[in-house]
XYZ file of N, CA, C and O in Angstrom:
684
model
N 62.342 35.397 159.987
C 62.809 36.180 158.906
C 62.084 35.689 157.459
O 61.663 36.674 156.821
N 61.791 34.507 157.478
C 61.708 33.900 155.902
C 59.654 34.360 156.070
O 59.343 34.928 154.869
N 59.303 34.135 157.388
C 57.764 34.531 157.357
C 57.396 36.177 156.919
O 56.711 36.500 155.911
N 58.672 36.761 157.555
C 58.681 38.819 156.931
C 59.057 38.882 155.673
O 58.203 39.232 154.989
N 59.732 37.903 154.854
C 60.254 38.594 154.139
C 59.253 37.780 152.739
O 58.920 38.757 151.692
N 58.563 36.744 152.887
C 57.206 36.288 152.603
C 56.592 37.205 152.099
O 55.870 36.927 151.284
N 55.726 37.416 153.332
C 54.914 38.360 153.294
C 55.268 39.490 152.726
O 54.026 40.031 151.573
N 56.106 40.342 152.340
C 56.475 41.242 151.835
C 56.562 41.311 151.007
O 56.404 42.166 149.644
N 57.038 40.183 150.095
C 57.581 40.231 148.666
C 56.099 39.951 148.304
O 55.803 39.985 147.029
N 54.823 38.792 148.955
C 54.019 38.415 148.058
C 53.222 40.322 148.090
O 52.790 40.634 146.935
N 53.250 40.969 148.880
C 52.426 42.317 148.975
C 53.088 42.861 147.923
O 52.210 43.635 146.537
N 54.411 42.940 147.536
C 55.239 43.988 146.829
C 54.796 43.211 145.501
O 54.431 44.392 144.050
N 54.809 42.134 145.329
C 54.030 41.257 143.708
C 52.695 41.900 143.837
O 51.651 41.305 142.547
N 51.925 42.268 144.540
C 50.585 42.538 144.552
C 49.718 41.221 144.398
O 48.737 41.106 143.803
N 50.049 40.219 144.907
C 49.697 38.623 145.147
C 48.607 38.689 146.296
O 49.187 38.826 147.603
N 47.779 38.089 146.602
C 47.032 37.950 147.623
C 47.290 36.302 148.218
O 47.936 35.601 147.497
N 47.083 35.729 149.375
C 47.741 34.101 149.857
C 47.099 33.397 148.777
O 47.722 32.514 148.543
N 45.564 33.351 148.472
C 44.988 32.732 147.479
C 45.713 32.286 146.343
O 46.202 31.652 145.764
N 46.108 33.766 145.348
C 46.747 33.617 144.272
C 48.017 32.582 144.271
O 48.509 32.087 143.441
N 48.902 33.306 145.334
C 50.040 32.891 145.677
C 49.801 30.988 145.959
O 50.600 29.944 145.103
N 48.547 30.658 146.827
C 48.627 28.974 147.245
C 48.287 28.425 145.769
O 49.357 27.234 145.733
N 47.688 28.986 144.916
C 47.197 28.231 143.524
C 48.404 28.482 142.527
O 48.354 26.979 142.210
N 49.334 29.201 142.337
C 50.943 29.348 141.879
C 51.495 27.834 142.752
O 52.200 27.234 141.632
N 51.487 27.616 143.842
C 52.510 26.891 144.342
C 51.605 25.542 144.850
O 52.473 24.245 145.201
N 50.415 25.489 144.587
C 49.108 24.284 144.456
C 49.359 23.646 145.638
O 49.548 22.337 146.360
N 49.386 24.768 146.928
C 49.001 24.172 148.182
C 47.927 25.261 148.651
O 46.846 26.142 147.657
N 47.173 25.005 149.854
C 46.454 25.380 150.651
C 46.129 26.619 151.051
O 47.284 26.906 151.097
N 45.451 27.915 150.858
C 45.627 29.440 151.075
C 46.582 28.961 152.686
O 47.300 29.892 153.595
N 45.256 28.367 153.653
C 45.937 28.084 155.006
C 47.518 27.941 155.270
O 48.030 28.245 156.133
N 47.939 27.392 154.107
C 49.593 26.984 154.244
C 50.278 27.784 154.184
O 51.324 28.400 155.026
N 49.951 28.820 152.880
C 50.991 30.300 153.066
C 50.534 31.043 154.389
O 51.751 31.733 154.524
N 49.371 31.115 154.317
C 49.389 31.729 156.025
C 49.721 30.995 157.215
O 50.556 31.982 158.405
N 50.244 30.072 157.349
C 51.191 29.828 158.500
C 52.935 29.953 158.229
O 53.448 30.050 159.142
N 52.960 29.910 157.189
C 54.295 30.258 156.531
C 54.471 31.673 156.872
O 55.302 32.020 157.151
N 53.371 32.569 156.448
C 53.632 33.682 156.744
C 53.672 34.200 158.481
O 54.168 35.194 159.072
N 52.852 33.459 159.147
C 52.850 33.610 160.505
C 54.197 32.785 161.454
O 54.036 32.891 162.699
N 54.755 32.224 160.751
C 55.957 31.855 161.178
C 55.900 30.439 161.932
O 56.450 30.460 162.934
N 54.514 30.067 161.777
C 54.096 28.830 162.546
C 54.553 27.625 161.793
O 54.486 26.475 162.540
N 54.726 27.637 160.619
C 55.430 26.189 160.110
C 56.130 27.082 158.746
O 56.612 27.945 158.291
N 57.425 26.103 157.742
C 58.091 26.138 156.939
C 57.952 25.404 156.149
O 57.731 24.828 156.067
N 58.207 26.082 154.423
C 58.257 25.312 153.811
C 59.882 23.880 153.743
O 60.314 24.511 154.006
N 59.373 23.228 152.583
C 60.642 22.320 152.455
C 61.596 23.144 151.142
O 61.142 23.925 150.780
N 62.725 22.155 151.026
C 63.534 22.814 150.365
C 63.206 23.104 148.734
O 63.068 24.220 148.343
N 62.467 21.839 148.602
C 62.096 21.893 147.256
C 60.316 23.131 147.263
O 60.740 23.819 146.014
N 59.935 22.956 147.977
C 58.969 23.840 148.015
C 59.907 25.452 148.002
O 58.760 26.071 147.407
N 60.743 25.608 148.775
C 60.985 27.306 148.918
C 61.692 27.192 147.414
O 61.865 28.664 147.079
N 62.275 26.647 146.206
C 62.343 26.322 145.459
C 61.949 27.218 144.683
O 61.440 27.916 143.974
N 60.551 26.467 144.420
C 59.083 26.720 143.874
C 58.620 27.985 143.982
O 58.543 28.953 143.230
N 58.582 28.390 145.490
C 58.198 29.659 146.107
C 58.862 30.802 145.743
O 58.544 31.741 145.220
N 60.253 30.107 145.477
C 61.430 31.662 144.889
C 60.870 31.739 143.701
O 61.177 32.814 143.357
N 60.381 30.471 142.882
C 60.445 30.735 141.013
C 58.854 31.113 141.107
O 59.314 32.843 139.946
N 58.007 31.373 142.121
C 56.858 31.714 141.254
C 56.876 33.348 142.273
O 56.218 34.386 141.690
N 57.637 33.756 143.084
C 57.982 35.114 143.364
C 59.039 35.941 142.581
O 59.184 37.007 142.834
N 59.842 35.364 141.331
C 60.494 35.637 140.884
C 61.738 36.745 141.419
O 62.183 37.693 141.417
N 62.298 36.107 142.810
C 62.890 36.505 143.651
C 63.997 35.110 144.510
O 63.370 33.888 144.281
N 65.219 35.327 144.193
C 66.041 34.796 144.749
C 65.712 33.809 146.209
O 65.113 34.756 146.878
N 66.314 32.607 146.239
C 65.960 32.081 147.693
C 66.446 32.891 148.731
O 66.451 32.759 149.962
N 68.018 33.128 148.844
C 68.700 34.012 149.748
C 68.002 35.252 150.205
O 67.908 35.456 151.332
N 67.337 36.034 149.355
C 66.285 37.192 149.846
C 64.779 36.493 150.433
O 64.735 37.227 151.695
N 64.299 35.482 150.262
C 63.595 34.492 151.148
C 63.934 34.453 152.010
O 63.319 34.646 153.322
N 65.192 33.961 152.391
C 65.498 33.573 153.731
C 66.427 34.178 154.664
O 66.316 34.447 156.032
N 66.872 35.655 154.053
C 68.171 36.377 154.883
C 67.499 37.524 154.639
O 67.938 38.255 156.307
N 67.319 37.749 153.553
C 67.912 39.547 153.571
C 66.476 39.737 153.976
O 64.961 39.812 153.593
N 66.153 41.098 154.940
C 64.827 41.908 155.291
C 64.490 42.639 154.041
O 65.091 43.554 153.291
N 63.218 42.566 153.626
C 62.629 43.358 152.470
C 61.691 44.886 153.313
O 61.148 44.557 153.956
N 62.309 45.795 152.862
C 61.359 46.538 153.350
C 60.498 47.764 152.470
O 61.273 47.973 151.265
N 58.873 47.578 152.668
C 58.768 48.214 151.794
C 58.754 50.122 151.134
O 59.392 50.535 152.257
N 58.978 50.415 150.122
C 59.734 51.698 150.209
C 58.606 52.843 151.020
O 57.245 52.432 151.108
N 59.139 53.764 151.192
C 58.166 54.555 152.368
C 57.712 55.660 151.064
O 58.525 56.019 150.315
N 56.373 56.200 151.658
C 56.550 57.446 150.855
C 57.451 58.575 150.921
O 57.274 59.456 150.261
N 57.701 58.887 151.897
C 58.760 59.971 152.204
C 59.966 59.630 151.536
O 60.433 60.814 150.964
N 60.664 58.536 151.163
C 61.379 58.272 150.289
C 61.511 58.292 148.701
O 62.051 59.221 148.155
N 60.166 57.853 148.243
C 59.540 58.772 147.096
C 59.447 60.163 146.532
O 60.219 60.571 145.656
N 59.392 60.481 148.142
C 58.952 61.984 147.771
C 60.421 62.797 147.528
O 60.805 63.621 146.617
N 61.867 62.153 148.497
C 62.548 62.754 148.593
C 63.328 62.507 147.026
O 63.822 63.347 146.803
N 63.219 61.475 146.884
C 63.773 61.070 145.218
C 63.384 62.042 144.279
O 63.914 62.505 142.974
N 61.792 62.324 144.396
C 61.257 63.056 143.122
C 62.031 64.260 143.382
O 61.993 65.161 142.380
N 62.036 64.730 144.402
C 62.487 66.017 144.975
C 63.886 66.055 144.262
O 64.479 67.480 143.345
N 64.508 65.401 144.632
C 65.782 65.224 143.932
C 66.065 65.364 142.628
O 67.172 66.175 141.578
N 65.112 64.516 141.600
C 65.187 64.694 140.747
C 64.815 66.125 139.601
O 64.982 66.124 138.550
N 63.694 66.632 140.474
C 63.240 67.662 139.748
C 64.019 68.507 139.992
O 64.808 69.363 139.025
N 65.044 68.803 140.952
C 66.414 69.566 140.915
C 67.035 69.427 140.035
O 67.940 70.490 139.368
N 67.239 67.985 139.710
C 68.559 67.771 138.537
C 68.054 68.409 137.495
O 68.951 68.778 136.662
N 66.451 68.186 136.846
C 66.107 68.421 135.786
C 66.390 69.804 135.338
O 66.370 70.465 134.305
N 65.894 70.424 137.056
C 65.939 72.305 136.739
C 67.443 72.676 136.361
O 67.789 73.484 135.480
N 68.477 71.943 137.053
C 70.168 72.039 136.642
C 70.412 72.168 135.469
O 70.587 72.985 134.942
N 69.840 70.836 134.687
C 70.040 70.491 133.438
C 69.571 71.732 132.345
O 70.108 71.718 131.300
N 68.338 71.870 132.334
C 67.478 72.687 131.807
C 68.466 74.001 131.907
O 68.762 74.818 130.909
N 69.216 74.595 132.970
C 69.697 75.816 133.164
C 71.021 75.822 132.278
O 71.305 76.851 132.075
N 71.652 74.581 132.838
C 73.144 74.532 131.824
C 73.001 74.468 130.542
O 73.431 75.245 129.760
N 71.738 74.044 130.207
C 71.267 74.009 128.695
C 71.397 75.360 128.155
O 71.397 75.748 127.031
N 70.418 76.098 128.964
C 69.890 77.160 128.523
C 71.091 78.119 128.307
O 71.429 79.116 127.400
N 72.103 78.164 129.356
C 73.392 78.970 129.429
C 74.219 78.480 128.178
O 74.635 79.588 127.570
N 74.421 77.126 127.880
C 74.881 76.889 126.687
C 74.621 77.786 125.680
O 75.384 77.884 124.293
N 73.440 77.256 125.202
C 72.720 78.001 124.133
C 72.489 79.367 123.995
O 73.586 79.796 123.089
N 72.485 80.399 125.015
C 72.929 81.818 125.000
C 74.613 81.870 124.909
O 74.762 83.110 123.933
N 75.302 80.962 125.266
C 76.802 81.420 124.871
C 77.251 81.107 123.577
O 77.379 81.756 122.746
N 76.581 79.963 122.861
C 76.663 80.135 121.485
C 75.665 81.088 120.741
O 76.514 81.420 119.311
N 75.056 81.584 121.055
C 74.437 82.308 120.094
C 74.994 83.622 119.779
O 75.117 84.734 119.306
N 75.643 84.311 121.412
C 76.689 85.680 121.275
C 77.760 84.937 120.741
O 78.498 85.492 120.186
N 78.054 83.905 120.408
C 79.396 83.548 120.268
C 79.265 83.691 118.138
O 79.958 84.217 117.674
N 77.851 83.236 118.059
C 77.585 83.579 116.617
C 77.490 84.572 116.382
O 77.988 85.343 114.888
N 76.786 85.371 117.019
C 76.550 86.660 116.926
C 78.015 87.597 116.687
O 78.213 88.616 115.735
N 78.762 87.255 117.708
C 80.498 87.791 117.686
C 80.934 87.701 116.077
O 81.651 88.809 115.338
N 81.082 86.413 115.586
C 81.427 85.815 114.711
C 81.217 86.407 113.099
O 81.608 86.997 112.595
N 79.270 87.217 113.187
C 79.327 87.657 112.222
C 79.921 89.407 112.415
O 79.924 89.468 111.404
N 80.023 89.391 113.628
C 80.211 91.042 113.804
C 81.747 90.969 113.068
O 81.955 92.074 112.267
N 82.401 90.137 113.386
C 84.141 89.796 113.299
C 84.069 90.056 111.688
O 85.342 91.029 111.198
N 83.440 89.356 111.135
C 83.425 89.010 109.899
C 82.923 90.448 108.805
O 83.782 90.807 108.002
N 82.085 91.156 109.356
C 81.421 92.476 108.418
C 83.119 93.115 108.664
O 82.809 94.121 107.825
N 82.881 93.565 110.014
C 84.326 94.356 110.589
C 85.324 94.005 109.536
O 86.168 95.004 108.895
N 85.797 92.635 109.169
C 86.964 92.889 108.887
C 86.639 92.914 107.098
O 87.731 93.905 106.536
N 85.326 92.538 106.274
C 84.814 93.416 105.102
C 85.657 94.962 104.853
O 85.795 95.517 104.049
N 84.810 95.312 106.119
C 84.976 97.222 106.344
C 85.895 97.543 106.321
O 86.611 98.625 105.574
N 87.047 97.058 106.963
C 88.686 96.979 107.251
C 89.246 97.283 105.747
O 90.161 97.816 105.131
N 88.970 96.124 104.636
C 89.359 95.332 103.629
C 89.273 96.379 102.728
O 90.099 96.987 101.771
N 88.054 97.238 102.919
C 87.318 97.910 102.137
C 87.902 99.562 101.870
O 87.687 100.321 100.868
N 87.818 99.919 103.102
C 88.707 100.848 103.804
C 89.986 101.186 103.515
O 90.457 101.929 102.713
N 90.305 100.214 102.905
C 91.989 99.889 102.935
C 92.331 100.088 100.509
O 93.303 100.496 100.330
N 91.084 99.450 100.281
C 90.956 99.261 99.291
C 92.222 98.679 98.546
O 92.505 99.372 97.803
N 92.893 97.904 99.148
C 94.028 97.133 98.581
C 95.222 97.960 98.065
O 95.565 98.221 97.002
N 95.158 99.067 99.018
C 96.326 100.137 98.706
C 97.435 99.658 98.697
O 98.574 99.729 98.278
N 98.060 98.263 99.133
C 98.977 97.876 99.255
C 99.692 97.459 97.780
O 100.768 97.404 97.227
N 98.744 97.029 96.804
C 98.886 96.711 95.260
C 99.871 98.273 95.013
O 100.167 98.048 93.554
N 100.042 99.430 95.387
C 100.328 100.535 95.018
C 101.997 100.476 95.664
O 102.977 101.746 95.055
N 102.430 99.920 96.036
C 103.174 99.786 97.486
C 104.792 99.807 96.289
O 104.570 98.993 95.027
N 105.729 99.941 96.697
C 107.248 99.814 95.928
C 107.815 98.347 96.093
O 108.172 97.992 97.769
N 107.591 97.533 95.818
C 107.752 95.866 96.045
C 109.279 95.665 95.919
O 110.111 94.748 95.815
N 110.466 96.547 95.827
C 111.875 96.218 95.386
C 112.226 96.367 97.078
O 113.549 95.617 96.483
N 111.833 96.714 97.975
C 112.492 96.724 99.074
C 111.652 95.500 99.916
O 110.488 95.228 99.472
N 112.760 94.272 100.327
C 112.457 93.164 100.619
C 111.118 93.012 101.887
O 110.259 92.295 102.005
N 111.084 93.786 102.837
C 110.453 94.025 104.092
C 109.155 94.288 103.452
O 107.964 94.017 103.845
N 109.017 95.395 102.450
C 107.776 95.906 102.152
C 107.321 94.573 101.296
O 105.988 94.465 101.444
N 108.037 93.564 100.165
C 107.605 92.382 99.201
C 107.149 91.517 100.233
O 105.581 91.225 100.329
N 107.609 91.309 101.456
C 106.911 90.214 101.951
C 105.599 90.683 103.290
O 104.747 89.957 103.121
N 105.327 91.545 103.526
C 104.447 92.205 104.039
C 103.437 92.117 103.202
O 101.785 92.174 103.395
N 103.540 93.353 101.923
C 102.451 93.271 100.772
C 101.764 91.935 100.465
O 100.840 91.783 100.005
N 102.984 91.087 100.239
C 102.469 89.487 99.796
C 101.607 88.693 100.892
O 100.230 88.166 100.938
N 102.061 88.832 102.365
C 101.669 88.500 103.327
C 100.018 88.745 103.274
O 99.142 88.739 103.235
N 100.057 90.113 103.183
C 98.566 91.026 103.656
C 97.756 90.574 101.977
O 96.474 90.551 102.491
N 98.315 90.576 100.857
C 97.711 89.919 99.759
C 97.007 88.348 99.698
O 95.872 88.112 99.497
N 98.063 87.641 100.347
C 97.357 86.321 100.797
C 96.057 86.446 101.852
O 95.202 85.736 101.396
N 96.230 87.147 102.779
C 95.390 87.088 103.988
C 94.084 87.525 103.112
O 92.872 87.136 103.177
N 94.257 88.974 102.416
C 92.816 89.344 101.681
C 92.249 88.271 100.837
O 90.901 88.169 100.688
N 93.048 87.397 99.952
C 92.632 86.591 99.148
C 92.001 85.736 99.987
O 91.114 85.117 99.385
N 92.537 84.955 100.894
C 91.983 83.776 101.403
C 90.409 84.667 102.293
O 89.234 83.898 102.488
N 90.876 85.463 102.479
C 89.769 86.275 103.685
C 87.958 86.431 102.767
O 87.618 85.972 103.248
N 88.626 87.043 102.018
C 87.627 87.004 100.883
C 86.468 85.783 100.551
O 85.409 85.575 99.733
N 87.361 84.757 100.050
C 86.913 83.607 100.041
C 86.026 82.976 100.770
O 84.939 81.710 100.996
N 86.556 83.108 102.391
C 86.197 82.018 103.573
C 85.117 83.007 103.794
O 84.356 82.322 104.777
N 85.288 83.750 103.962
C 84.444 84.916 104.767
C 83.368 84.743 104.805
O 82.365 84.480 105.538
N 82.863 84.849 103.456
C 81.290 84.335 103.672
C 80.638 83.139 103.841
O 79.548 83.307 104.301
N 81.632 82.301 103.723
C 80.864 80.735 104.365
C 81.064 80.848 105.744
O 80.025 80.601 106.571
N 81.978 81.571 106.166
C 81.773 81.817 107.702
C 80.325 82.526 108.342
O 79.851 82.048 109.238
N 80.681 83.740 107.783
C 79.487 84.632 107.933
C 77.794 83.854 107.882
O 77.407 83.589 108.776
N 77.953 82.917 106.426
C 76.763 82.255 106.684
C 76.218 81.536 107.908
O 75.096 81.454 108.169
N 77.442 80.573 107.713
C 77.541 79.772 109.434
C 77.060 80.158 110.607
O 76.010 79.739 111.242
N 77.989 81.334 110.411
C 77.619 82.308 111.754
C 75.926 82.594 111.896
O 75.314 82.767 113.085
N 75.152 82.863 111.141
C 74.162 84.003 110.719
C 73.099 82.697 110.931
O 72.295 82.794 111.590
N 73.358 81.773 110.345
C 72.591 80.204 111.033
C 72.475 79.695 112.221
O 71.387 79.396 112.235
N 73.708 79.849 112.426
C 73.827 79.287 113.731
C 73.390 80.530 115.038
O 72.559 79.876 115.843
N 73.477 81.500 114.516
C 72.723 82.535 115.391
C 71.119 82.510 115.611
O 70.341 82.965 116.527
N 70.748 82.209 114.342
C 69.143 82.183 113.849
C 68.738 80.320 114.600
O 67.889 80.843 115.908
N 69.693 79.756 114.517
C 69.468 78.423 114.758
C 69.214 78.285 117.141
O 68.189 77.563 117.446
N 69.822 79.109 117.821
C 70.262 79.462 119.195
C 69.561 80.159 119.139
O 69.550 80.775 120.839
N 68.660 80.772 118.616
C 67.846 82.072 119.641
C 66.868 81.312 120.303
O 65.819 80.106 120.208
N 66.548 82.437 121.257
C 65.384 81.284 122.466
C 64.056 81.356 122.023
O 63.904 82.540 121.208
N 63.717 80.426 122.036
C 62.050 80.154 121.480
C 61.064 80.703 122.562
O 61.388 79.604 123.748
N 60.041 81.404 122.728
C 59.409 81.152 123.470
C 57.895 80.016 123.225
O 57.876 79.716 122.068
N 57.689 79.513 124.607
C 57.024 78.334 124.080
C 55.240 78.711 125.079
O 55.511 79.181 125.826
N 54.687 78.425 124.162
C 53.050 79.248 124.917
C 52.570 77.919 125.347
O 52.820 76.963 125.530
């Protein structure tokens, strides 16, 4: 187990037997014997080996290390590509929804101004001696007063938002 793990970790770190031997102050043949299972390092050397390979001793002794397969990397890259494509599509759908929301808000604001202009404040000529007419007239006047002051800001914001959410062609 140690021999297989040692060889796999050494190769994954890109080290030759000679380079590892130099780091551990041993001869290359010692590394070769460890990897062939002909001998094992003592406990002090095992700790030094663990530090040199930047790997826990438990991994060196027990856990098997499998080198990553090219097929595994290909599958992972395909999944990541699919996820990126889905995220891009979701972002595009959200952008389109916001764009149409802003355009609708612009249209509703313009229609509100048209309706108010068509009514031309006719409620001002109503007979306010009737309590119900007075309440409706005051409510209508309050709505018109607020709408005329707030609608331009809403329209400007919606117009700018619709421009910012336009689909941009990439060349």
